[in-house]
Coordinates of C-alpha atoms and ligand atoms in Angstrom, one line a residue:
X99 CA -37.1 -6.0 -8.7
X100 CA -36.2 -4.5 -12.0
X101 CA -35.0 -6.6 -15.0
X102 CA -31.3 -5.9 -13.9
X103 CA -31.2 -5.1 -10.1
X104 CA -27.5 -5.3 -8.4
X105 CA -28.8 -8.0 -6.4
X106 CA -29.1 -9.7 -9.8
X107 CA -25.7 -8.7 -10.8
X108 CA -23.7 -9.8 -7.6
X109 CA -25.4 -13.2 -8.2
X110 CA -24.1 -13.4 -11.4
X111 CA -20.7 -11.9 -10.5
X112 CA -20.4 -14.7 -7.7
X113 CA -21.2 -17.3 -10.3
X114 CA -18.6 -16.0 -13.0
X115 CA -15.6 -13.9 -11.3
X116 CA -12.9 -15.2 -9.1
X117 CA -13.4 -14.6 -5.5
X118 CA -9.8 -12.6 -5.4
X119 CA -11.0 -9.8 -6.8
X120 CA -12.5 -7.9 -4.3
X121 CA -15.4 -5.4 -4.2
X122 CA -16.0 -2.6 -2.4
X123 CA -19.5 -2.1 -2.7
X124 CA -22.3 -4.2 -4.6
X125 CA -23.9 -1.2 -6.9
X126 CA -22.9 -2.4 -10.7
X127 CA -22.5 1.2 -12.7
X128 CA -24.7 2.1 -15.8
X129 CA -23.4 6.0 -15.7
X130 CA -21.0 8.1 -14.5
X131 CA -20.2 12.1 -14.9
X132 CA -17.9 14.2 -13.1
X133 CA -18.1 13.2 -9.1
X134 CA -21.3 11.0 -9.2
X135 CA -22.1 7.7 -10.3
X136 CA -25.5 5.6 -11.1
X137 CA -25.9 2.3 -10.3
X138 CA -28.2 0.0 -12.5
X139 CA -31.8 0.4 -10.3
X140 CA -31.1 4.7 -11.0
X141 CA -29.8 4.9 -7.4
X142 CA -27.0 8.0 -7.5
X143 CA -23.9 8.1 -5.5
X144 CA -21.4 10.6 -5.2
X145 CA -17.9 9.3 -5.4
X146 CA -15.1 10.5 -3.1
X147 CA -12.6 7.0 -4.5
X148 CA -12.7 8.3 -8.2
X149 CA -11.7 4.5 -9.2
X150 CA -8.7 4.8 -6.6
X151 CA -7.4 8.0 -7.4
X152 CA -7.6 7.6 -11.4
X153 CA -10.1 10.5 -11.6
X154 CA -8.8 13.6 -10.8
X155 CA -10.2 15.5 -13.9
X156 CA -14.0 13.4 -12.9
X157 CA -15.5 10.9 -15.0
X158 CA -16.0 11.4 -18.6
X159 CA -14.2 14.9 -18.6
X160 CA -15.6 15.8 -21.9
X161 CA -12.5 17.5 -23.5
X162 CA -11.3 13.9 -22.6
X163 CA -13.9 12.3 -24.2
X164 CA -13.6 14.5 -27.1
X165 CA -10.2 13.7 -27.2
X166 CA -11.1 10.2 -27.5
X167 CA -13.4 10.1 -29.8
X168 CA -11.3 12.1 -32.4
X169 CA -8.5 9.3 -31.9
X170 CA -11.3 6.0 -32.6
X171 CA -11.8 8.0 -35.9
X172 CA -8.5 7.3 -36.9
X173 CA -7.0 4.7 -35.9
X174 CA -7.2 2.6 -32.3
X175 CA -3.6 0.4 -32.6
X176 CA -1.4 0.1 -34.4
X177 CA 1.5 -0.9 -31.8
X178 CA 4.1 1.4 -30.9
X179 CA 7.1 -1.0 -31.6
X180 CA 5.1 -1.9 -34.9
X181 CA 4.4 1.8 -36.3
X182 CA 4.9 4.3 -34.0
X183 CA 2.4 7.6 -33.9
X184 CA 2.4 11.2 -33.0
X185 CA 0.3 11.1 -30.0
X186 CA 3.1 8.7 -27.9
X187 CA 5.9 11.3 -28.3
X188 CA 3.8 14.5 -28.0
X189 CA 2.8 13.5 -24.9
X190 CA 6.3 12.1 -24.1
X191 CA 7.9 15.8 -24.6
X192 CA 5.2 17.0 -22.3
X193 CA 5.5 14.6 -19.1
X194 CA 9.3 14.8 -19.8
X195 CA 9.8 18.6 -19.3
X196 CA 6.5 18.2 -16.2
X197 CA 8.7 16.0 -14.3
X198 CA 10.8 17.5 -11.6
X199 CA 14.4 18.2 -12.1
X200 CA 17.0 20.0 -14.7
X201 CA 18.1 17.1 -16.3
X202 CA 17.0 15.7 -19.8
X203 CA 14.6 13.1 -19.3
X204 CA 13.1 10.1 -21.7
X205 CA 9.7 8.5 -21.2
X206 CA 8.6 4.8 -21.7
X207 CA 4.6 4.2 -21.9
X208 CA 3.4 1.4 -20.6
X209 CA -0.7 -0.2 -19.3
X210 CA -1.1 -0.4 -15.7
X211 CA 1.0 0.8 -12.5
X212 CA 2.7 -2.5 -11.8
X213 CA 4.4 -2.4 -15.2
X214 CA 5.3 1.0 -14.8
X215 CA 7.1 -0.1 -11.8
X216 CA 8.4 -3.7 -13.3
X217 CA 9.9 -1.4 -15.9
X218 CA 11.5 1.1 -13.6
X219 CA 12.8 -2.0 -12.0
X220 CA 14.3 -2.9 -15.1
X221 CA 16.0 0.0 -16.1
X222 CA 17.2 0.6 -12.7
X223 CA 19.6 -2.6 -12.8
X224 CA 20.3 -2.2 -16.6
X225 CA 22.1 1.0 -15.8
X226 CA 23.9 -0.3 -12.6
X227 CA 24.0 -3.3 -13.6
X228 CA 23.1 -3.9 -9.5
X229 CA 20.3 -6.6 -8.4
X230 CA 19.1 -5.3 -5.0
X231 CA 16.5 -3.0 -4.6
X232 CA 15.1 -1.2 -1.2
X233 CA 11.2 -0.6 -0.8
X234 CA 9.7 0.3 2.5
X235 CA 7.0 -1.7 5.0
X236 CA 3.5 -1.0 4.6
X237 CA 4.1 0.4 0.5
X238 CA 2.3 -0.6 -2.7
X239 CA 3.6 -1.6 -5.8
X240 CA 1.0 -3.4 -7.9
X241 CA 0.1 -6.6 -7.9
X242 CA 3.1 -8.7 -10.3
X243 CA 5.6 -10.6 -9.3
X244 CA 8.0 -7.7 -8.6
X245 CA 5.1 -5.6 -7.7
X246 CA 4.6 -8.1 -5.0
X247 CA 7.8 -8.2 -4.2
X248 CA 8.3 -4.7 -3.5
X249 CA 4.8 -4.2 -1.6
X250 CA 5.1 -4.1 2.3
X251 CA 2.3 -5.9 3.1
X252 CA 1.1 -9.4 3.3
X253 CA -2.3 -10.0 3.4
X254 CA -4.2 -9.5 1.3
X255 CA -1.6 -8.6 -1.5
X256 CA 1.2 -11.8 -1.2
X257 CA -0.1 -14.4 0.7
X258 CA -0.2 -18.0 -0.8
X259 CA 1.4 -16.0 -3.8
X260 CA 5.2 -16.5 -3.6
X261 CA 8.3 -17.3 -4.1
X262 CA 8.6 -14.1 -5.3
X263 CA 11.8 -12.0 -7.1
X264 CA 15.0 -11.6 -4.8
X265 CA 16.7 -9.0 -3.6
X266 CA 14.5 -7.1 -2.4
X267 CA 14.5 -5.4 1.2
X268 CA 12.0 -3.3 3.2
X269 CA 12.7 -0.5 5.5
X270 CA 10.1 0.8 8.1
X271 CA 8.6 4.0 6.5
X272 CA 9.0 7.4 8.7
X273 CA 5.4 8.1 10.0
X274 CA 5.2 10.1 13.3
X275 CA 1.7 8.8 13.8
X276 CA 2.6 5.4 13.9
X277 CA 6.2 6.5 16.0
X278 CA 8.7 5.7 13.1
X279 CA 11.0 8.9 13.2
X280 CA 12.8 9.8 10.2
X281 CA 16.3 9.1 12.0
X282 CA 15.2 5.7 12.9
X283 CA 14.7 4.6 9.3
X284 CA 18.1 6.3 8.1
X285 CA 19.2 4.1 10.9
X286 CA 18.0 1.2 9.4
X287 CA 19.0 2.3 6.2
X288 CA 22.5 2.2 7.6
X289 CA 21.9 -1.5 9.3
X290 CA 20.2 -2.6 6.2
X291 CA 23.5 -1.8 4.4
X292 CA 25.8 -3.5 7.5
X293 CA 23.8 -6.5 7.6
X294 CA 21.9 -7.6 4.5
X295 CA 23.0 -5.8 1.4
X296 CA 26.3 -3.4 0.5
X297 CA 25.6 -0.5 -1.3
X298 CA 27.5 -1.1 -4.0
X299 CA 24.8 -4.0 -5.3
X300 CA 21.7 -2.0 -4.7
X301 CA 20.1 -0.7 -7.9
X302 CA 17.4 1.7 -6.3
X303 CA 15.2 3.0 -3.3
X304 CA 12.0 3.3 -4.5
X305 CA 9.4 5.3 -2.1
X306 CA 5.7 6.5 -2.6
X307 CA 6.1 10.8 -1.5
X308 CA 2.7 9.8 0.0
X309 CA 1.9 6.5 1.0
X310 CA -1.2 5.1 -1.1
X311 CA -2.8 2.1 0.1
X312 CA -0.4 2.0 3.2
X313 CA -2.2 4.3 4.3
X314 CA -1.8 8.1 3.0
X315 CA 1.5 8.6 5.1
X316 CA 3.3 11.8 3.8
X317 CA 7.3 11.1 3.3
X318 CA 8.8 14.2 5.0
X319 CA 10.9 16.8 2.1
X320 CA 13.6 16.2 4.9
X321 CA 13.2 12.4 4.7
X322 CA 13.3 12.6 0.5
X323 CA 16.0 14.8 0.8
X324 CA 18.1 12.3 2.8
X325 CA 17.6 9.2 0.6
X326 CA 18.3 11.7 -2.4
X327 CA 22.2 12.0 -0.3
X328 CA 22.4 8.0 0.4
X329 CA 21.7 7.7 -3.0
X330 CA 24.0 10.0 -4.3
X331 CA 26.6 8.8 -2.0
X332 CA 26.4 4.9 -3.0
X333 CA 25.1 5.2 -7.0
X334 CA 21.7 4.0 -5.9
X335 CA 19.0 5.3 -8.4
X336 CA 15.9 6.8 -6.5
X337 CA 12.7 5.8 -7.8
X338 CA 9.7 7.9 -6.9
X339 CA 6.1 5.9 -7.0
X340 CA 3.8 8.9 -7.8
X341 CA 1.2 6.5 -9.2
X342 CA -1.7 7.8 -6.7
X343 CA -0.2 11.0 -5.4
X344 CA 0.8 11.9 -9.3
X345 CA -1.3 14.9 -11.3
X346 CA -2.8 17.3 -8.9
X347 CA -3.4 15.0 -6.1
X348 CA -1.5 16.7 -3.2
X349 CA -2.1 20.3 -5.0
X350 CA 1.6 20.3 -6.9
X351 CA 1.5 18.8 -10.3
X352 CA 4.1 15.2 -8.2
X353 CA 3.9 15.1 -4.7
X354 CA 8.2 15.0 -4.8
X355 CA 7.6 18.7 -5.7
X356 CA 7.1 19.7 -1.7
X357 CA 10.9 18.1 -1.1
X358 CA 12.6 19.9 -4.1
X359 CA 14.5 16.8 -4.9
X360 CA 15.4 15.8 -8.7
X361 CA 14.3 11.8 -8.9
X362 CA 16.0 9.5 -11.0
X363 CA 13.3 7.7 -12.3
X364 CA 9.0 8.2 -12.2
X365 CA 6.0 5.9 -12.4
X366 CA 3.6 7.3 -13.3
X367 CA -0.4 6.0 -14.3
X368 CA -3.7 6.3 -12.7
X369 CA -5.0 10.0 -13.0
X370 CA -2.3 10.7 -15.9
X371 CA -5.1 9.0 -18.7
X372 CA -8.0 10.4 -17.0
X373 CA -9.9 6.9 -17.1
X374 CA -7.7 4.9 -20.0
X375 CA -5.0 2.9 -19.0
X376 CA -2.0 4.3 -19.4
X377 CA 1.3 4.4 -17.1
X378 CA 4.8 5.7 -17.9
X379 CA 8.3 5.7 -16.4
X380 CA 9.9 8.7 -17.0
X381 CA 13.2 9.3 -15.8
X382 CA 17.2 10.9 -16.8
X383 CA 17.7 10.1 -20.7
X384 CA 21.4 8.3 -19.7
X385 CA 19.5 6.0 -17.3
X386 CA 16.0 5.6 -19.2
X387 CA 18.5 4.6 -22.2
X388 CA 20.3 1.7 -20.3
X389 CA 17.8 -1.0 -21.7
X390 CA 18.7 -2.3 -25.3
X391 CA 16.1 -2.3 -28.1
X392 CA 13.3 -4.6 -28.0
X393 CA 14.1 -4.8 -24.2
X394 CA 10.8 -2.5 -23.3
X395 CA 7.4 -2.2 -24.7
X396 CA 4.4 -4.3 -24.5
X397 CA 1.8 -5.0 -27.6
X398 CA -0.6 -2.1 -26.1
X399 CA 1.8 0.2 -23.9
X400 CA 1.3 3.5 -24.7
X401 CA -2.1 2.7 -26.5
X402 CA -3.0 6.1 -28.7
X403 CA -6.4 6.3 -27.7
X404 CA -5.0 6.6 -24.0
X405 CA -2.0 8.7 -25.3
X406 CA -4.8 11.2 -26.6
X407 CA -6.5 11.2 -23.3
X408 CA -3.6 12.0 -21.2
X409 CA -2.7 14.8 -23.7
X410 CA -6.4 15.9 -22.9
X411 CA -6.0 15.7 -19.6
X412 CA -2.8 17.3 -19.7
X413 CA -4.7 20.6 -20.4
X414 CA -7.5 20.1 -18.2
X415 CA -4.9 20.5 -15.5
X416 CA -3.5 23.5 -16.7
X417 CA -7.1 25.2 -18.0
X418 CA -8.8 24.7 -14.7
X419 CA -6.2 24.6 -12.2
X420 CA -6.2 21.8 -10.7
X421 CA -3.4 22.2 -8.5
X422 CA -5.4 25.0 -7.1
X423 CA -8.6 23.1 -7.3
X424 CA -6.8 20.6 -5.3
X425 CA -5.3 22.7 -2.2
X426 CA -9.0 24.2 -2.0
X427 CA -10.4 20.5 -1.8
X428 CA -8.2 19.3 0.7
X429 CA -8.6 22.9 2.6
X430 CA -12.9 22.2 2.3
X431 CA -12.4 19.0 3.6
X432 CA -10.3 19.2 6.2
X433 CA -12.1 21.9 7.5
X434 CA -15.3 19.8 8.0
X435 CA -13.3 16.9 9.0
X436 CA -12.0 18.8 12.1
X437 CA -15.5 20.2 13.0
X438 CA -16.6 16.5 13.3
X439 CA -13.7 15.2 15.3
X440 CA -14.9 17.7 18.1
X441 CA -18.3 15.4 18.2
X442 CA -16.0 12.2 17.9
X443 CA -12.8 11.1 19.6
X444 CA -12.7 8.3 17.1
X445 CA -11.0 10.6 14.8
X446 CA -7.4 10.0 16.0
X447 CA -5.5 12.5 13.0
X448 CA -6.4 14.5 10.3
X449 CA -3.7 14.8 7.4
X450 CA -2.2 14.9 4.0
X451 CA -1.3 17.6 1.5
X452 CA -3.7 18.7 -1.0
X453 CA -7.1 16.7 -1.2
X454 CA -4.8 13.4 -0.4
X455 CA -6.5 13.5 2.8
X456 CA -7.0 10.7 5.1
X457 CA -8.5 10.5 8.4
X458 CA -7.7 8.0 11.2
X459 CA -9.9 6.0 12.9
X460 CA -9.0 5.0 16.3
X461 CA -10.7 4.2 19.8
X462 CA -10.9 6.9 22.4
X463 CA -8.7 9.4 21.1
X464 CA -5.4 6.8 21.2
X465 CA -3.2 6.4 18.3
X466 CA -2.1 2.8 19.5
X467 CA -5.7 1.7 19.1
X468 CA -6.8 1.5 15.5
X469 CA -10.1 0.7 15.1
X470 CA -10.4 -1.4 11.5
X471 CA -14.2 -2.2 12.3
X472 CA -15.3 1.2 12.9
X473 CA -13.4 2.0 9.1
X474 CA -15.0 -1.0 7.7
X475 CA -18.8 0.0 8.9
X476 CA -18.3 3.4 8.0
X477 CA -17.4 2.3 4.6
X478 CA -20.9 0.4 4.7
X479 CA -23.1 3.0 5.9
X480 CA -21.7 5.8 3.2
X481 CA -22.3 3.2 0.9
X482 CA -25.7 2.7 2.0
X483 CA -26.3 6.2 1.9
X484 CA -24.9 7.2 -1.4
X485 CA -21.4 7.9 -1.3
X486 CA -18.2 6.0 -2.3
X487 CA -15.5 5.9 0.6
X488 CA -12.6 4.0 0.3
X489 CA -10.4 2.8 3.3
X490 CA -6.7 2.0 3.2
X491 CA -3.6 1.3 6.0
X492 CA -1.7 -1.1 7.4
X493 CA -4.0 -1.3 10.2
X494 CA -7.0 -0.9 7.7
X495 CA -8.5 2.1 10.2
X496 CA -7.5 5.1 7.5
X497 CA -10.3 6.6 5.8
X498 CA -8.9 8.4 2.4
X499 CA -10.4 11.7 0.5
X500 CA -9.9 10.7 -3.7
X501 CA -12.9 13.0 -5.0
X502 CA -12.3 14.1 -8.1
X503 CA -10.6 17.4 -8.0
X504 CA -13.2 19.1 -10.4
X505 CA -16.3 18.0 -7.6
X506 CA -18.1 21.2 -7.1
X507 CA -18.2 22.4 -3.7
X508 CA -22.0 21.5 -3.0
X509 CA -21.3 17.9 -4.0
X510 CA -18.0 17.6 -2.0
X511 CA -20.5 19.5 1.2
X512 CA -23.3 16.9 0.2
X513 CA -20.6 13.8 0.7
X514 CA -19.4 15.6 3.6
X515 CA -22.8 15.3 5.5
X516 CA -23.3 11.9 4.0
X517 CA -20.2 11.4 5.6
X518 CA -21.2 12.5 9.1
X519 CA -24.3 11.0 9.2
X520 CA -22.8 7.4 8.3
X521 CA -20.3 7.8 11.2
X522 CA -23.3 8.7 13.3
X523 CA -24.3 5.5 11.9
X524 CA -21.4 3.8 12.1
X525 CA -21.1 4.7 15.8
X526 CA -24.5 3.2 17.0
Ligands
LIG1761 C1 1.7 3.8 -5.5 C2 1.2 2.7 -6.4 N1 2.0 2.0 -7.2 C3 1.6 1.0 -8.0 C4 0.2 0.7 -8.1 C5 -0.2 -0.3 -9.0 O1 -1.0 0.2 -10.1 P1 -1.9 -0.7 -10.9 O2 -3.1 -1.2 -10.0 O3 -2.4 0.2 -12.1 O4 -1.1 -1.9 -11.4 C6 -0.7 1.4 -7.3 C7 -2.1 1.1 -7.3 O5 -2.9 1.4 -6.4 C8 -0.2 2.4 -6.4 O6 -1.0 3.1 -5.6

């Protein structure tokens, strides 16, 4: 065993860090570049999870880096509300005129996801001065109070963890696979508004255009397109959660892009910072101005050095295409995906736009029987093997595809076999 072996390490992170934060797989990181990681004993992996969807430019993007490294120089905080700083507004004009839509729109920065949303949250009621706000079953939020709140599962995200905030409601989300029709959720919307709340006290909808961790469920353009109409029609704000689909992912710069709708209000964080936490809310100037000064902020939101990286990263997408990069992914994986499924009927459905693909995992063939074991051995055995798979769904059977979109194609083949093998494995 070598001085500092992972079995060393999980020892050590079972003696130190709380039980509630889960891992996915015991191999503690010394390296990382591009698509491939090595753990501490040299053993290399390729990585198809990019730290859930934070790495579509690949680890340690060196323009990102470079970036970086220029910003420690000068300075590395100063606080935003303290002294403000070039890099926080640059980077502000740029996500304001990326986001979708005519209007003028105003950006907030901000850490993590879940304060990205808590924020949208925020503004939403400041400008309608509304408390109620509509989420949908089997979405994620983050992991605060109102994150929790608005997440549409229970375990593991909200159990033992309440009370949490009011006012919140869940519809079911339109997925044909899992026979929710779009008219049956506009249905409920309309039941929703009969029984529970009227629409003149809901602040906002807020929907992920792709389901993340519920389990990569594309919202159709139609279905967007008719909460865009509700929400016209009441004065609700729609609120689109591109957090994981945002930056490339599904091979348009925000996955709300495919419906052609104008959202009121963005989160935004994950890939945007290219490995540096950063989020944003970006959204109309007349609502993004609703809150009063000294009502937003946080001591390191918008930090520069991750202000510099998303500015970085910002180029990347433009310089190599990722967009492109990313329809070609998805188009390579998918691909080999459907060659397997002729050797498997455990591969119930193939989908997802771009390289946010997911495949299901089901027995015999039958969409009605997810098969959560199979996911979670698969998961092992790739791991075993070298490669980082991540699993997500409300039924926990959904294999999802988050390689970094500047993976060359031998790597992404390499995983791909890695891939097949494990299911082989998987399947024994
Ligand atoms: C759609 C969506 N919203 C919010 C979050 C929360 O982000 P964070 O974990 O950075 O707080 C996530 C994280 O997975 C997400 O996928």
């Amino acid at each position: 065993m070598s001085q500092s072996s992972n079995q060393q390490w999980q020892a050590r992170r079972e003696a130190a860090v709380v039980q509630g934060v889960g891992t996915l797989l015991p191999a503690f990181i010394e390296r990382a570049s591009n698509a491939e990681l090595w753990d501490v004993e040299g053993k290399r992996y390729i990585d198809f999870a990019s730290g859930i969807a934070v790495l579509n430019t690949g680890h340690n993007h060196p323009k990102v880096i470079a970036a970086v490294r220029d910003q420690l120089e000068k300075f590395s905080h100063t606080c935003f509300q303290v002294t403000p700083y070039p890099g926080y507004i640059e980077l502000a004009e740029r996500l304001n005129a990326l986001v979708p839509g005519p209007t003028p729109k105003r950006t907030l920065f901000l850490s993590t996801g879940a304060e990205a949303v808590e924020n949208a949250i925020k503004i939403a009621r400041a400008h309608t001065g509304r408390p109620g706000v509509i989420a949908f079953k089997g979405g994620f939020h983050g992991r605060t109070m109102m994150g929790m709140a608005l997440t549409g599962k229970v375990v593991p995200y909200k159990v033992g963890f309440g009370p949490f905030p009011g006012e919140v409601y869940h519809l079911p989300f339109p997925a044909d696979y899992l026979g929710v029709s779009e008219e049956s959720t506009l249905t409920a919307l309309e039941a929703l508004f009969a029984a529970d709340i009227e629409p003149a006290r809901v602040a906002a909808i807020i929907i992920e255009p792709v389901q993340g961790e519920g389990g990569f469920y594309p919202a159709a353009p139609s279905f967007l397109q008719a909460l865009r109409r509700v929400c016209d029609q009441h004065g609700i704000l729609l609120v689109c959660d591109e957090i994981q689909t945002g930056f490339c992912r599904t091979g348009k710069t925000f996955a709300t892009e495919y419906s052609g709708i104008e959202p009121d209000i963005m989160t935004l964080a994950k890939s945007l910072a290219g490995g540096f936490p950063l989020s944003a809310v970006v959204g109309k100037s007349d609502i993004m101005n609703a809150a009063k000064p000294g009502g937003l902020g946080g001591t390191y939101a918008g930090s520069p050095i991750a202000c510099a990286a998303a500015l970085a990263v910002l180029d990347v997408i433009e310089e190599e295409q990722l967009n492109q990069k990313a329809q070609a992914q998805g188009e390579l994986i998918k691909r080999h995906l459907h060659r397997i499924a002729e050797r498997f009927d455990c591969i119930g459905q193939i989908r997802g736009p771009g390289a946010m693909v997911a495949m299901e995992l089901v027995k015999n063939g039958d969409a009605g029987q997810p098969d959560p074991d199979l996911t979670k051995r698969l998961v092992a055995e790739a791991g075993k093997r070298g490669l980082i798979l991540l699993s997500c769904g409300v039924r926990a059977n959904v294999i999802r595809f988050l390689a970094p979109l500047t993976a060359p194609v031998a790597l992404l083949e390499e995983g791909l076999a890695i891939l097949e093998k494990s299911l082989e494995a998987a399947l024994a």
